[in-house]
Amino acid sequence: MLETEDLGAYYFLIEALRDTPLISDGYLVLGEVLLGVRDGFQTYERLPPGVHA
């Protein structure tokens, strides 16, 4: 499990890992990537009407 406070940095980390032999040669397989944002639902619900995309 990885935790981050910077989703952009997390994305770059995963992309960099994909370019390594560890993953590109099949030694490690990323089976499922689950992403959650703490209190994301509450933040979403606080958005003004019409902002939900």
Tab-separated table of N, CA, C and O in Angstrom:
chain	number	residue	atom	x	y	z
A	1	MET	N	0.843	-1.157	0.000
A	1	MET	CA	0.000	0.000	0.000
A	1	MET	C	0.901	1.236	0.000
A	1	MET	O	1.888	1.303	0.711
A	2	LEU	N	0.512	2.192	-0.803
A	2	LEU	CA	1.210	3.476	-0.856
A	2	LEU	C	0.232	4.564	-0.419
A	2	LEU	O	-0.941	4.529	-0.787
A	3	GLU	N	0.725	5.515	0.341
A	3	GLU	CA	-0.082	6.672	0.714
A	3	GLU	C	0.665	7.923	0.292
A	3	GLU	O	1.888	7.975	0.339
A	4	THR	N	-0.087	8.923	-0.135
A	4	THR	CA	0.524	10.175	-0.561
A	4	THR	C	-0.406	11.330	-0.267
A	4	THR	O	-1.614	11.147	-0.140
A	5	GLU	N	0.165	12.488	-0.174
A	5	GLU	CA	-0.628	13.707	-0.076
A	5	GLU	C	-0.531	14.498	-1.368
A	5	GLU	O	-1.102	15.569	-1.490
A	6	ASP	N	0.184	13.966	-2.355
A	6	ASP	CA	0.379	14.629	-3.637
A	6	ASP	C	0.077	13.626	-4.751
A	6	ASP	O	0.916	12.804	-5.104
A	7	LEU	N	-1.144	13.686	-5.294
A	7	LEU	CA	-1.554	12.711	-6.305
A	7	LEU	C	-0.728	12.809	-7.577
A	7	LEU	O	-0.495	11.816	-8.247
A	8	GLY	N	-0.247	14.007	-7.906
A	8	GLY	CA	0.604	14.166	-9.080
A	8	GLY	C	1.916	13.423	-8.906
A	8	GLY	O	2.383	12.733	-9.816
A	9	ALA	N	2.519	13.532	-7.733
A	9	ALA	CA	3.770	12.821	-7.456
A	9	ALA	C	3.544	11.319	-7.468
A	9	ALA	O	4.376	10.552	-7.969
A	10	TYR	N	2.411	10.867	-6.944
A	10	TYR	CA	2.068	9.439	-6.959
A	10	TYR	C	1.971	8.936	-8.401
A	10	TYR	O	2.503	7.892	-8.741
A	11	TYR	N	1.302	9.702	-9.246
A	11	TYR	CA	1.162	9.321	-10.658
A	11	TYR	C	2.530	9.193	-11.312
A	11	TYR	O	2.805	8.221	-12.014
A	12	PHE	N	3.402	10.178	-11.086
A	12	PHE	CA	4.742	10.129	-11.673
A	12	PHE	C	5.532	8.939	-11.149
A	12	PHE	O	6.285	8.308	-11.897
A	13	LEU	N	5.366	8.592	-9.879
A	13	LEU	CA	6.041	7.427	-9.316
A	13	LEU	C	5.606	6.154	-10.037
A	13	LEU	O	6.438	5.342	-10.446
A	14	ILE	N	4.312	5.977	-10.223
A	14	ILE	CA	3.805	4.780	-10.901
A	14	ILE	C	4.300	4.732	-12.340
A	14	ILE	O	4.713	3.680	-12.834
A	15	GLU	N	4.280	5.865	-13.035
A	15	GLU	CA	4.782	5.894	-14.415
A	15	GLU	C	6.268	5.543	-14.462
A	15	GLU	O	6.715	4.807	-15.340
A	16	ALA	N	7.053	6.062	-13.515
A	16	ALA	CA	8.483	5.751	-13.478
A	16	ALA	C	8.705	4.271	-13.200
A	16	ALA	O	9.569	3.637	-13.819
A	17	LEU	N	7.916	3.700	-12.304
A	17	LEU	CA	8.041	2.267	-12.006
A	17	LEU	C	7.722	1.410	-13.228
A	17	LEU	O	8.352	0.379	-13.454
A	18	ARG	N	6.732	1.823	-14.005
A	18	ARG	CA	6.352	1.055	-15.205
A	18	ARG	C	7.487	0.979	-16.206
A	18	ARG	O	7.547	0.053	-17.008
A	19	ASP	N	8.377	1.954	-16.179
A	19	ASP	CA	9.510	1.982	-17.109
A	19	ASP	C	10.699	1.158	-16.624
A	19	ASP	O	11.688	1.041	-17.343
A	20	THR	N	10.627	0.598	-15.423
A	20	THR	CA	11.741	-0.192	-14.893
A	20	THR	C	11.589	-1.648	-15.296
A	20	THR	O	10.481	-2.126	-15.535
A	21	PRO	N	12.701	-2.400	-15.376
A	21	PRO	CA	12.617	-3.833	-15.682
A	21	PRO	C	11.767	-4.604	-14.672
A	21	PRO	O	11.180	-5.624	-15.012
A	22	LEU	N	11.697	-4.098	-13.455
A	22	LEU	CA	10.898	-4.757	-12.433
A	22	LEU	C	9.475	-5.001	-12.928
A	22	LEU	O	8.915	-6.081	-12.755
A	23	ILE	N	8.897	-4.013	-13.580
A	23	ILE	CA	7.530	-4.147	-14.083
A	23	ILE	C	7.521	-4.486	-15.572
A	23	ILE	O	6.794	-5.383	-16.002
A	24	SER	N	8.342	-3.811	-16.373
A	24	SER	CA	8.292	-4.034	-17.819
A	24	SER	C	8.709	-5.458	-18.207
A	24	SER	O	8.247	-5.977	-19.218
A	25	ASP	N	9.547	-6.102	-17.399
A	25	ASP	CA	9.938	-7.482	-17.675
A	25	ASP	C	9.062	-8.496	-16.951
A	25	ASP	O	9.301	-9.700	-17.026
A	26	GLY	N	8.056	-8.006	-16.222
A	26	GLY	CA	7.084	-8.903	-15.615
A	26	GLY	C	7.452	-9.467	-14.251
A	26	GLY	O	6.798	-10.396	-13.780
A	27	TYR	N	8.477	-8.943	-13.599
A	27	TYR	CA	8.827	-9.432	-12.268
A	27	TYR	C	7.806	-9.011	-11.212
A	27	TYR	O	7.626	-9.664	-10.198
A	28	LEU	N	7.165	-7.883	-11.463
A	28	LEU	CA	6.140	-7.356	-10.570
A	28	LEU	C	4.953	-6.938	-11.424
A	28	LEU	O	5.119	-6.289	-12.452
A	29	VAL	N	3.777	-7.336	-11.000
A	29	VAL	CA	2.559	-6.982	-11.726
A	29	VAL	C	1.685	-6.124	-10.817
A	29	VAL	O	1.409	-6.505	-9.677
A	30	LEU	N	1.283	-4.975	-11.328
A	30	LEU	CA	0.332	-4.140	-10.606
A	30	LEU	C	-1.060	-4.637	-10.966
A	30	LEU	O	-1.590	-4.328	-12.026
A	31	GLY	N	-1.648	-5.408	-10.072
A	31	GLY	CA	-2.947	-6.024	-10.356
A	31	GLY	C	-4.091	-5.039	-10.289
A	31	GLY	O	-4.856	-4.882	-11.222
A	32	GLU	N	-4.227	-4.382	-9.178
A	32	GLU	CA	-5.320	-3.435	-8.993
A	32	GLU	C	-4.770	-2.165	-8.366
A	32	GLU	O	-3.984	-2.227	-7.432
A	33	VAL	N	-5.176	-1.054	-8.901
A	33	VAL	CA	-4.814	0.227	-8.314
A	33	VAL	C	-6.116	0.867	-7.865
A	33	VAL	O	-6.985	1.172	-8.676
A	34	LEU	N	-6.265	1.019	-6.563
A	34	LEU	CA	-7.458	1.634	-5.997
A	34	LEU	C	-7.066	2.986	-5.438
A	34	LEU	O	-6.095	3.111	-4.697
A	35	LEU	N	-7.807	3.976	-5.810
A	35	LEU	CA	-7.489	5.337	-5.399
A	35	LEU	C	-8.624	5.882	-4.556
A	35	LEU	O	-9.788	5.761	-4.927
A	36	GLY	N	-8.283	6.444	-3.428
A	36	GLY	CA	-9.276	7.068	-2.569
A	36	GLY	C	-8.783	8.423	-2.116
A	36	GLY	O	-7.588	8.643	-1.972
A	37	VAL	N	-9.709	9.311	-1.886
A	37	VAL	CA	-9.388	10.635	-1.385
A	37	VAL	C	-10.108	10.797	-0.055
A	37	VAL	O	-11.342	10.680	0.008
A	38	ARG	N	-9.331	11.033	0.998
A	38	ARG	CA	-9.925	11.166	2.332
A	38	ARG	C	-10.953	12.285	2.340
A	38	ARG	O	-10.699	13.395	1.881
A	39	ASP	N	-12.129	11.962	2.821
A	39	ASP	CA	-13.244	12.903	2.920
A	39	ASP	C	-13.662	13.455	1.560
A	39	ASP	O	-14.279	14.516	1.474
A	40	GLY	N	-13.336	12.747	0.497
A	40	GLY	CA	-13.677	13.197	-0.846
A	40	GLY	C	-15.167	13.364	-1.063
A	40	GLY	O	-15.612	14.316	-1.698
A	41	PHE	N	-15.970	12.451	-0.502
A	41	PHE	CA	-17.417	12.523	-0.681
A	41	PHE	C	-17.972	13.789	-0.041
A	41	PHE	O	-18.789	14.495	-0.645
A	42	GLN	N	-17.503	14.101	1.171
A	42	GLN	CA	-17.990	15.299	1.837
A	42	GLN	C	-17.594	16.557	1.066
A	42	GLN	O	-18.391	17.488	0.931
A	43	THR	N	-16.382	16.594	0.558
A	43	THR	CA	-15.924	17.737	-0.228
A	43	THR	C	-16.777	17.888	-1.485
A	43	THR	O	-17.203	18.988	-1.845
A	44	TYR	N	-17.049	16.770	-2.141
A	44	TYR	CA	-17.878	16.774	-3.346
A	44	TYR	C	-19.276	17.313	-3.036
A	44	TYR	O	-19.818	18.127	-3.776
A	45	GLU	N	-19.845	16.872	-1.937
A	45	GLU	CA	-21.202	17.294	-1.576
A	45	GLU	C	-21.277	18.776	-1.212
A	45	GLU	O	-22.332	19.379	-1.310
A	46	ARG	N	-20.165	19.368	-0.788
A	46	ARG	CA	-20.148	20.790	-0.424
A	46	ARG	C	-20.021	21.715	-1.631
A	46	ARG	O	-20.154	22.924	-1.502
A	47	LEU	N	-19.753	21.167	-2.806
A	47	LEU	CA	-19.625	22.000	-4.000
A	47	LEU	C	-20.960	22.655	-4.325
A	47	LEU	O	-22.017	22.061	-4.113
A	48	PRO	N	-20.930	23.857	-4.853
A	48	PRO	CA	-22.183	24.528	-5.223
A	48	PRO	C	-22.913	23.765	-6.352
A	48	PRO	O	-22.264	23.097	-7.152
A	49	PRO	N	-24.226	23.899	-6.417
A	49	PRO	CA	-24.977	23.259	-7.496
A	49	PRO	C	-24.447	23.656	-8.863
A	49	PRO	O	-24.050	24.804	-9.076
A	50	GLY	N	-24.383	22.708	-9.774
A	50	GLY	CA	-23.919	22.971	-11.125
A	50	GLY	C	-22.432	22.787	-11.314
A	50	GLY	O	-21.936	22.814	-12.425
A	51	VAL	N	-21.690	22.603	-10.226
A	51	VAL	CA	-20.244	22.430	-10.320
A	51	VAL	C	-19.876	20.966	-10.505
A	51	VAL	O	-18.843	20.644	-11.069
A	52	HIS	N	-20.726	20.051	-10.071
A	52	HIS	CA	-20.451	18.628	-10.219
A	52	HIS	C	-20.317	18.287	-11.696
A	52	HIS	O	-21.199	18.564	-12.481
A	53	ALA	N	-19.192	17.713	-12.046
A	53	ALA	CA	-18.948	17.393	-13.459
A	53	ALA	C	-19.290	15.974	-13.779
A	53	ALA	O	-19.130	15.081	-13.049
